[in-house]
Amino acid sequence: MANWSKIESDAKSWIYTAGETIRQSFQNVLQIQSKSNPDDLVTNMDKETEQFLISKINEIYPEHRILGEEGFGHDIQSLEGIVWIVDPIDGTMNFVHQQRNFAISIGIYEDGVGQVGLIYDVVHDELYHAVRGKGAFMNDYKLPDLKDVPLNQAVIALNATWVMENKRFDHNLLVPVAKAVRGTRSYGSATLEFAYVASGRLDAYITLRLAPWDFAAGLILLEEVGAKATTLDGEKINLLGQNSIFVAKKGIHSTILKDYLNK
Ligand code: 2AM
Ligand code: CA
Ligand code: CA
Ligand code: CA
């Protein structure tokens, strides 16, 4: 049997160390490259942070496997056993342009079940974490179960790409949603947007395409506070694939899905 409280405390200590290294790096010159397109950025700090976390996990838990965005982990085709899913810097564009609104994210799964999730807002020194069955926390504060609000009092996060035509989704469907809610936001860090839904700072988060490292930890947090998480079609999220994502308080989720997305 895995010792989850030791795994949690090791992961916490490594994420804090990685965060401190990133804060110290603000005075150094960044090396910035593009990946799939000129706006898809990666820096030396993304790579160094992933390598640091992977070296710690490999050293203490050699039998665990690791899926990391920057590719320094293993080739993961299944979620058998214990798998750490790591996004070393989520919100790299914010990290480069703003030096804020980015996070380190670690989701730890056993046979496909989320056990420990951590999202560390490095600049605000806010660690969101959850342990399956034990609740979700912001630093040491236990996050309460989410309470629903009417749609006209909801603040929801939406990525601006939904106003552009795209192959995945009829973007016109979201215009009435944006009109119906109290306000919309876009923070540019999927993991923080998950953490904000979990902590009630946001009532929902909708985005068109995320990868496992963007949602692995966030889903574990949301489960502990009673949020609903599906794709934009209302389907189950595939933990090892790319998905559209719709996470929200339960009532908001069912209202938007039924009355606006016609599902
Ligand atoms: P990243 O910074 O780790 O790449 C930006 O809107 C959010 O979407 C960030 O959380 C970003 O994660 C994520 N994202 C997922 N796929 C992306 C891509 N191809 N290009 C830029 N951001 C992406
Ligand atoms: Ca990236
Ligand atoms: Ca990411
Ligand atoms: Ca990243």
CSV table of C-alpha atoms and ligand atoms in Angstrom, one decimal:
chain,number,residue,atom,x,y,z
A,1,MET,CA,0.0,0.0,0.0
A,2,ALA,CA,1.3,3.4,-0.9
A,3,ASN,CA,2.0,5.8,2.0
A,4,TRP,CA,-0.1,8.7,0.7
A,5,SER,CA,0.6,11.1,3.5
A,6,LYS,CA,4.4,10.7,2.9
A,7,ILE,CA,3.8,11.1,-0.9
A,8,GLU,CA,1.8,14.3,-0.1
A,9,SER,CA,4.4,15.8,2.1
A,10,ASP,CA,7.3,15.0,-0.3
A,11,ALA,CA,5.4,16.5,-3.2
A,12,LYS,CA,4.6,19.6,-1.1
A,13,SER,CA,8.2,20.1,-0.1
A,14,TRP,CA,9.4,19.6,-3.7
A,15,ILE,CA,6.8,22.0,-5.1
A,16,TYR,CA,7.9,24.7,-2.5
A,17,THR,CA,11.5,24.2,-3.4
A,18,ALA,CA,10.8,24.5,-7.1
A,19,GLY,CA,8.7,27.7,-6.5
A,20,GLU,CA,11.5,29.3,-4.6
A,21,THR,CA,13.9,28.5,-7.4
A,22,ILE,CA,11.5,30.2,-9.9
A,23,ARG,CA,11.1,33.3,-7.7
A,24,GLN,CA,14.9,33.6,-7.5
A,25,SER,CA,15.1,33.2,-11.3
A,26,PHE,CA,13.2,36.5,-11.9
A,27,GLN,CA,16.5,38.4,-11.8
A,28,ASN,CA,18.1,36.2,-14.4
A,29,VAL,CA,17.8,36.4,-18.2
A,30,LEU,CA,15.2,33.9,-19.5
A,31,GLN,CA,15.9,31.7,-22.5
A,32,ILE,CA,12.6,31.6,-24.5
A,33,GLN,CA,11.7,29.3,-27.3
A,34,SER,CA,8.4,28.5,-29.2
A,35,LYS,CA,7.0,25.0,-29.6
A,36,SER,CA,3.9,24.3,-31.8
A,37,ASN,CA,3.4,27.9,-32.9
A,38,PRO,CA,5.1,31.3,-32.2
A,39,ASP,CA,2.7,31.9,-29.2
A,40,ASP,CA,3.3,28.5,-27.6
A,41,LEU,CA,6.2,29.4,-25.4
A,42,VAL,CA,8.7,27.3,-23.3
A,43,THR,CA,11.6,28.6,-21.2
A,44,ASN,CA,14.7,27.2,-19.6
A,45,MET,CA,12.7,27.4,-16.3
A,46,ASP,CA,9.9,25.2,-17.5
A,47,LYS,CA,12.5,22.6,-18.5
A,48,GLU,CA,14.7,23.0,-15.3
A,49,THR,CA,11.6,22.8,-13.0
A,50,GLU,CA,10.3,19.6,-14.7
A,51,GLN,CA,13.8,18.0,-14.5
A,52,PHE,CA,14.1,18.9,-10.8
A,53,LEU,CA,10.7,17.5,-9.9
A,54,ILE,CA,11.3,14.3,-12.0
A,55,SER,CA,14.7,13.8,-10.4
A,56,LYS,CA,13.2,13.9,-6.9
A,57,ILE,CA,10.3,11.6,-7.8
A,58,ASN,CA,12.7,9.1,-9.5
A,59,GLU,CA,15.0,9.2,-6.5
A,60,ILE,CA,12.4,8.5,-3.8
A,61,TYR,CA,9.8,6.6,-5.8
A,62,PRO,CA,11.6,4.8,-8.6
A,63,GLU,CA,8.6,2.5,-9.1
A,64,HIS,CA,6.3,5.4,-9.9
A,65,ARG,CA,5.9,6.7,-13.4
A,66,ILE,CA,5.8,10.4,-14.6
A,67,LEU,CA,4.0,12.3,-17.4
A,68,GLY,CA,5.5,15.8,-17.8
A,69,GLU,CA,4.6,18.4,-20.3
A,70,GLU,CA,8.1,19.1,-21.4
A,71,GLY,CA,8.8,15.4,-22.1
A,72,PHE,CA,11.4,14.5,-19.5
A,73,GLY,CA,9.2,11.9,-17.9
A,74,HIS,CA,8.2,8.5,-19.2
A,75,ASP,CA,6.2,7.5,-22.3
A,76,ILE,CA,2.8,7.0,-20.5
A,77,GLN,CA,0.2,5.0,-22.4
A,78,SER,CA,-1.9,3.9,-19.4
A,79,LEU,CA,-2.6,5.0,-15.9
A,80,GLU,CA,-1.8,1.6,-14.3
A,81,GLY,CA,0.1,1.9,-11.0
A,82,ILE,CA,1.1,5.3,-9.6
A,83,VAL,CA,1.5,8.1,-12.1
A,84,TRP,CA,2.6,11.6,-11.4
A,85,ILE,CA,1.3,14.2,-14.0
A,86,VAL,CA,3.4,17.3,-13.9
A,87,ASP,CA,3.1,20.8,-15.4
A,88,PRO,CA,6.3,22.6,-14.3
A,89,ILE,CA,5.0,26.0,-15.3
A,90,ASP,CA,1.3,26.4,-16.2
A,91,GLY,CA,0.8,29.8,-17.8
A,92,THR,CA,4.2,30.1,-19.4
A,93,MET,CA,3.1,33.2,-21.4
A,94,ASN,CA,2.1,34.9,-18.1
A,95,PHE,CA,5.4,33.8,-16.5
A,96,VAL,CA,7.3,35.4,-19.5
A,97,HIS,CA,5.2,38.6,-19.9
A,98,GLN,CA,3.9,39.3,-16.4
A,99,GLN,CA,5.9,37.3,-13.8
A,100,ARG,CA,2.6,36.4,-12.2
A,101,ASN,CA,-0.5,34.3,-12.8
A,102,PHE,CA,1.3,31.0,-13.3
A,103,ALA,CA,1.5,27.9,-11.2
A,104,ILE,CA,3.3,24.6,-10.8
A,105,SER,CA,0.9,21.6,-10.9
A,106,ILE,CA,1.2,18.0,-9.8
A,107,GLY,CA,-1.6,15.4,-10.0
A,108,ILE,CA,-0.9,11.9,-8.6
A,109,TYR,CA,-3.1,9.1,-9.7
A,110,GLU,CA,-3.3,5.4,-8.8
A,111,ASP,CA,-4.8,3.1,-11.3
A,112,GLY,CA,-6.6,6.1,-12.9
A,113,VAL,CA,-8.0,7.5,-9.6
A,114,GLY,CA,-6.8,10.9,-8.4
A,115,GLN,CA,-5.2,10.7,-5.0
A,116,VAL,CA,-3.2,13.9,-4.4
A,117,GLY,CA,-3.4,17.2,-6.3
A,118,LEU,CA,-1.2,20.2,-5.8
A,119,ILE,CA,-1.3,23.6,-7.6
A,120,TYR,CA,1.2,26.2,-6.4
A,121,ASP,CA,0.7,29.9,-7.2
A,122,VAL,CA,4.4,30.7,-6.9
A,123,VAL,CA,4.2,34.5,-6.7
A,124,HIS,CA,1.3,34.7,-4.2
A,125,ASP,CA,2.7,31.8,-2.2
A,126,GLU,CA,-0.7,30.0,-2.4
A,127,LEU,CA,-0.6,26.3,-2.4
A,128,TYR,CA,-3.9,24.6,-3.3
A,129,HIS,CA,-3.9,20.9,-2.5
A,130,ALA,CA,-6.3,18.0,-2.1
A,131,VAL,CA,-6.1,14.5,-0.8
A,132,ARG,CA,-8.8,12.1,-2.0
A,133,GLY,CA,-11.5,11.8,0.7
A,134,LYS,CA,-9.8,14.3,3.0
A,135,GLY,CA,-10.8,17.6,1.3
A,136,ALA,CA,-9.1,20.4,-0.5
A,137,PHE,CA,-7.1,23.2,1.1
A,138,MET,CA,-5.6,26.6,0.2
A,139,ASN,CA,-2.5,26.8,2.3
A,140,ASP,CA,-3.9,25.4,5.6
A,141,TYR,CA,-7.4,26.7,5.1
A,142,LYS,CA,-9.9,23.9,4.3
A,143,LEU,CA,-12.0,24.9,1.3
A,144,PRO,CA,-15.7,24.5,2.0
A,145,ASP,CA,-18.1,22.6,-0.2
A,146,LEU,CA,-19.2,24.8,-3.1
A,147,LYS,CA,-22.6,26.6,-2.8
A,148,ASP,CA,-24.5,27.2,-6.0
A,149,VAL,CA,-25.4,30.7,-7.2
A,150,PRO,CA,-27.9,31.8,-9.9
A,151,LEU,CA,-26.3,32.2,-13.4
A,152,ASN,CA,-26.8,35.9,-13.3
A,153,GLN,CA,-24.6,36.2,-10.3
A,154,ALA,CA,-21.9,33.9,-11.6
A,155,VAL,CA,-18.3,34.9,-12.6
A,156,ILE,CA,-16.9,32.4,-15.1
A,157,ALA,CA,-13.5,32.0,-16.8
A,158,LEU,CA,-13.5,31.7,-20.6
A,159,ASN,CA,-10.6,31.6,-23.0
A,160,ALA,CA,-10.8,34.3,-25.7
A,161,THR,CA,-10.3,31.7,-28.4
A,162,TRP,CA,-14.1,30.9,-28.1
A,163,VAL,CA,-14.9,34.1,-30.0
A,164,MET,CA,-12.9,32.9,-33.0
A,165,GLU,CA,-14.2,30.3,-35.4
A,166,ASN,CA,-12.8,26.9,-34.7
A,167,LYS,CA,-13.2,23.3,-35.7
A,168,ARG,CA,-14.0,21.9,-32.3
A,169,PHE,CA,-17.0,23.9,-31.2
A,170,ASP,CA,-19.8,26.2,-32.4
A,171,HIS,CA,-18.4,29.4,-30.9
A,172,ASN,CA,-21.7,31.2,-31.2
A,173,LEU,CA,-23.2,29.0,-28.4
A,174,LEU,CA,-21.1,30.7,-25.8
A,175,VAL,CA,-22.2,34.3,-26.6
A,176,PRO,CA,-25.5,33.9,-24.7
A,177,VAL,CA,-23.6,32.4,-21.8
A,178,ALA,CA,-21.3,35.4,-21.6
A,179,LYS,CA,-24.4,37.7,-21.7
A,180,ALA,CA,-26.2,35.7,-19.0
A,181,VAL,CA,-23.5,35.7,-16.3
A,182,ARG,CA,-22.4,38.5,-14.1
A,183,GLY,CA,-18.8,38.6,-15.5
A,184,THR,CA,-16.2,36.7,-17.5
A,185,ARG,CA,-12.5,36.4,-16.7
A,186,SER,CA,-9.4,34.9,-18.5
A,187,TYR,CA,-6.3,34.3,-16.4
A,188,GLY,CA,-4.2,32.4,-18.9
A,189,SER,CA,-3.4,29.6,-16.4
A,190,ALA,CA,-5.7,26.6,-16.6
A,191,THR,CA,-4.5,25.2,-13.3
A,192,LEU,CA,-5.2,28.5,-11.5
A,193,GLU,CA,-8.6,28.6,-13.1
A,194,PHE,CA,-9.3,25.1,-11.7
A,195,ALA,CA,-8.0,26.3,-8.3
A,196,TYR,CA,-10.2,29.4,-8.4
A,197,VAL,CA,-13.3,27.3,-9.2
A,198,ALA,CA,-12.4,25.0,-6.3
A,199,SER,CA,-12.0,27.9,-3.9
A,200,GLY,CA,-15.1,29.7,-5.1
A,201,ARG,CA,-13.3,32.7,-6.7
A,202,LEU,CA,-14.9,31.6,-10.0
A,203,ASP,CA,-18.2,29.8,-10.5
A,204,ALA,CA,-17.2,28.0,-13.7
A,205,TYR,CA,-14.3,27.5,-16.2
A,206,ILE,CA,-14.8,26.7,-19.9
A,207,THR,CA,-12.0,26.1,-22.3
A,208,LEU,CA,-11.7,24.3,-25.7
A,209,ARG,CA,-8.6,22.2,-25.4
A,210,LEU,CA,-6.4,21.1,-22.6
A,211,ALA,CA,-3.8,18.4,-22.1
A,212,PRO,CA,-3.5,16.0,-19.0
A,213,TRP,CA,-1.0,18.1,-17.2
A,214,ASP,CA,-3.4,21.1,-17.4
A,215,PHE,CA,-6.2,19.4,-15.6
A,216,ALA,CA,-4.7,16.4,-13.6
A,217,ALA,CA,-4.3,18.2,-10.3
A,218,GLY,CA,-7.3,20.5,-10.7
A,219,LEU,CA,-9.8,17.6,-11.2
A,220,ILE,CA,-8.7,16.2,-7.8
A,221,LEU,CA,-9.3,19.5,-6.1
A,222,LEU,CA,-12.7,19.9,-7.7
A,223,GLU,CA,-13.8,16.4,-6.7
A,224,GLU,CA,-13.2,17.2,-3.0
A,225,VAL,CA,-15.4,20.4,-3.0
A,226,GLY,CA,-18.3,18.8,-5.0
A,227,ALA,CA,-17.8,20.6,-8.3
A,228,LYS,CA,-18.8,19.0,-11.6
A,229,ALA,CA,-16.2,18.4,-14.3
A,230,THR,CA,-16.9,17.2,-17.9
A,231,THR,CA,-16.0,18.0,-21.5
A,232,LEU,CA,-18.1,20.7,-23.2
A,233,ASP,CA,-20.3,17.9,-24.5
A,234,GLY,CA,-21.1,16.8,-21.0
A,235,GLU,CA,-18.9,13.7,-21.4
A,236,LYS,CA,-16.3,12.1,-19.1
A,237,ILE,CA,-12.8,13.6,-19.4
A,238,ASN,CA,-10.2,11.3,-20.9
A,239,LEU,CA,-7.3,11.6,-18.5
A,240,LEU,CA,-4.6,10.7,-21.0
A,241,GLY,CA,-6.0,12.8,-24.0
A,242,GLN,CA,-6.8,16.3,-25.1
A,243,ASN,CA,-10.2,17.5,-24.0
A,244,SER,CA,-12.5,20.4,-24.0
A,245,ILE,CA,-13.2,21.3,-20.4
A,246,PHE,CA,-16.2,22.5,-18.6
A,247,VAL,CA,-16.0,22.7,-14.8
A,248,ALA,CA,-18.5,24.4,-12.5
A,249,LYS,CA,-20.6,24.4,-9.4
A,250,LYS,CA,-23.2,21.7,-10.0
A,251,GLY,CA,-26.2,23.9,-10.6
A,252,ILE,CA,-24.4,26.2,-12.9
A,253,HIS,CA,-23.0,23.2,-14.8
A,254,SER,CA,-26.4,21.7,-15.5
A,255,THR,CA,-28.0,25.0,-16.4
A,256,ILE,CA,-25.3,25.9,-18.9
A,257,LEU,CA,-25.2,22.4,-20.4
A,258,LYS,CA,-29.0,22.1,-20.8
A,259,ASP,CA,-30.2,25.6,-21.5
A,260,TYR,CA,-27.2,27.0,-23.5
A,261,LEU,CA,-25.2,24.1,-24.9
A,262,ASN,CA,-28.3,22.0,-25.7
A,263,LYS,CA,-26.9,18.8,-24.2
B,1,2AM,P1,0.9,26.2,-20.5
B,1,2AM,O1,1.2,27.5,-20.1
B,1,2AM,O2,1.5,25.1,-19.5
B,1,2AM,O3,1.3,25.8,-21.9
B,1,2AM,C1,-3.3,29.3,-21.6
B,1,2AM,O4,-4.6,29.8,-22.0
B,1,2AM,C2,-3.5,28.0,-20.8
B,1,2AM,O5,-3.8,27.0,-21.7
B,1,2AM,C3,-2.3,27.6,-20.0
B,1,2AM,O6,-2.8,26.9,-18.9
B,1,2AM,C4,-1.6,26.8,-21.0
B,1,2AM,O7,-0.7,25.9,-20.4
B,1,2AM,C5,-2.7,26.0,-21.7
B,1,2AM,N1,-2.4,25.5,-23.0
B,1,2AM,C6,-2.7,24.2,-23.4
B,1,2AM,N2,-2.3,24.0,-24.6
B,1,2AM,C7,-1.7,25.1,-25.0
B,1,2AM,C8,-1.0,25.5,-26.3
B,1,2AM,N3,-0.9,24.7,-27.3
B,1,2AM,N4,-0.5,26.8,-26.3
B,1,2AM,C9,-0.5,27.6,-25.3
B,1,2AM,N5,-1.2,27.3,-24.1
B,1,2AM,C10,-1.7,26.1,-24.0
B,2,CA,CA,3.2,24.8,-22.6
B,3,CA,CA,-0.3,23.9,-18.8
B,4,CA,CA,3.4,24.2,-18.9
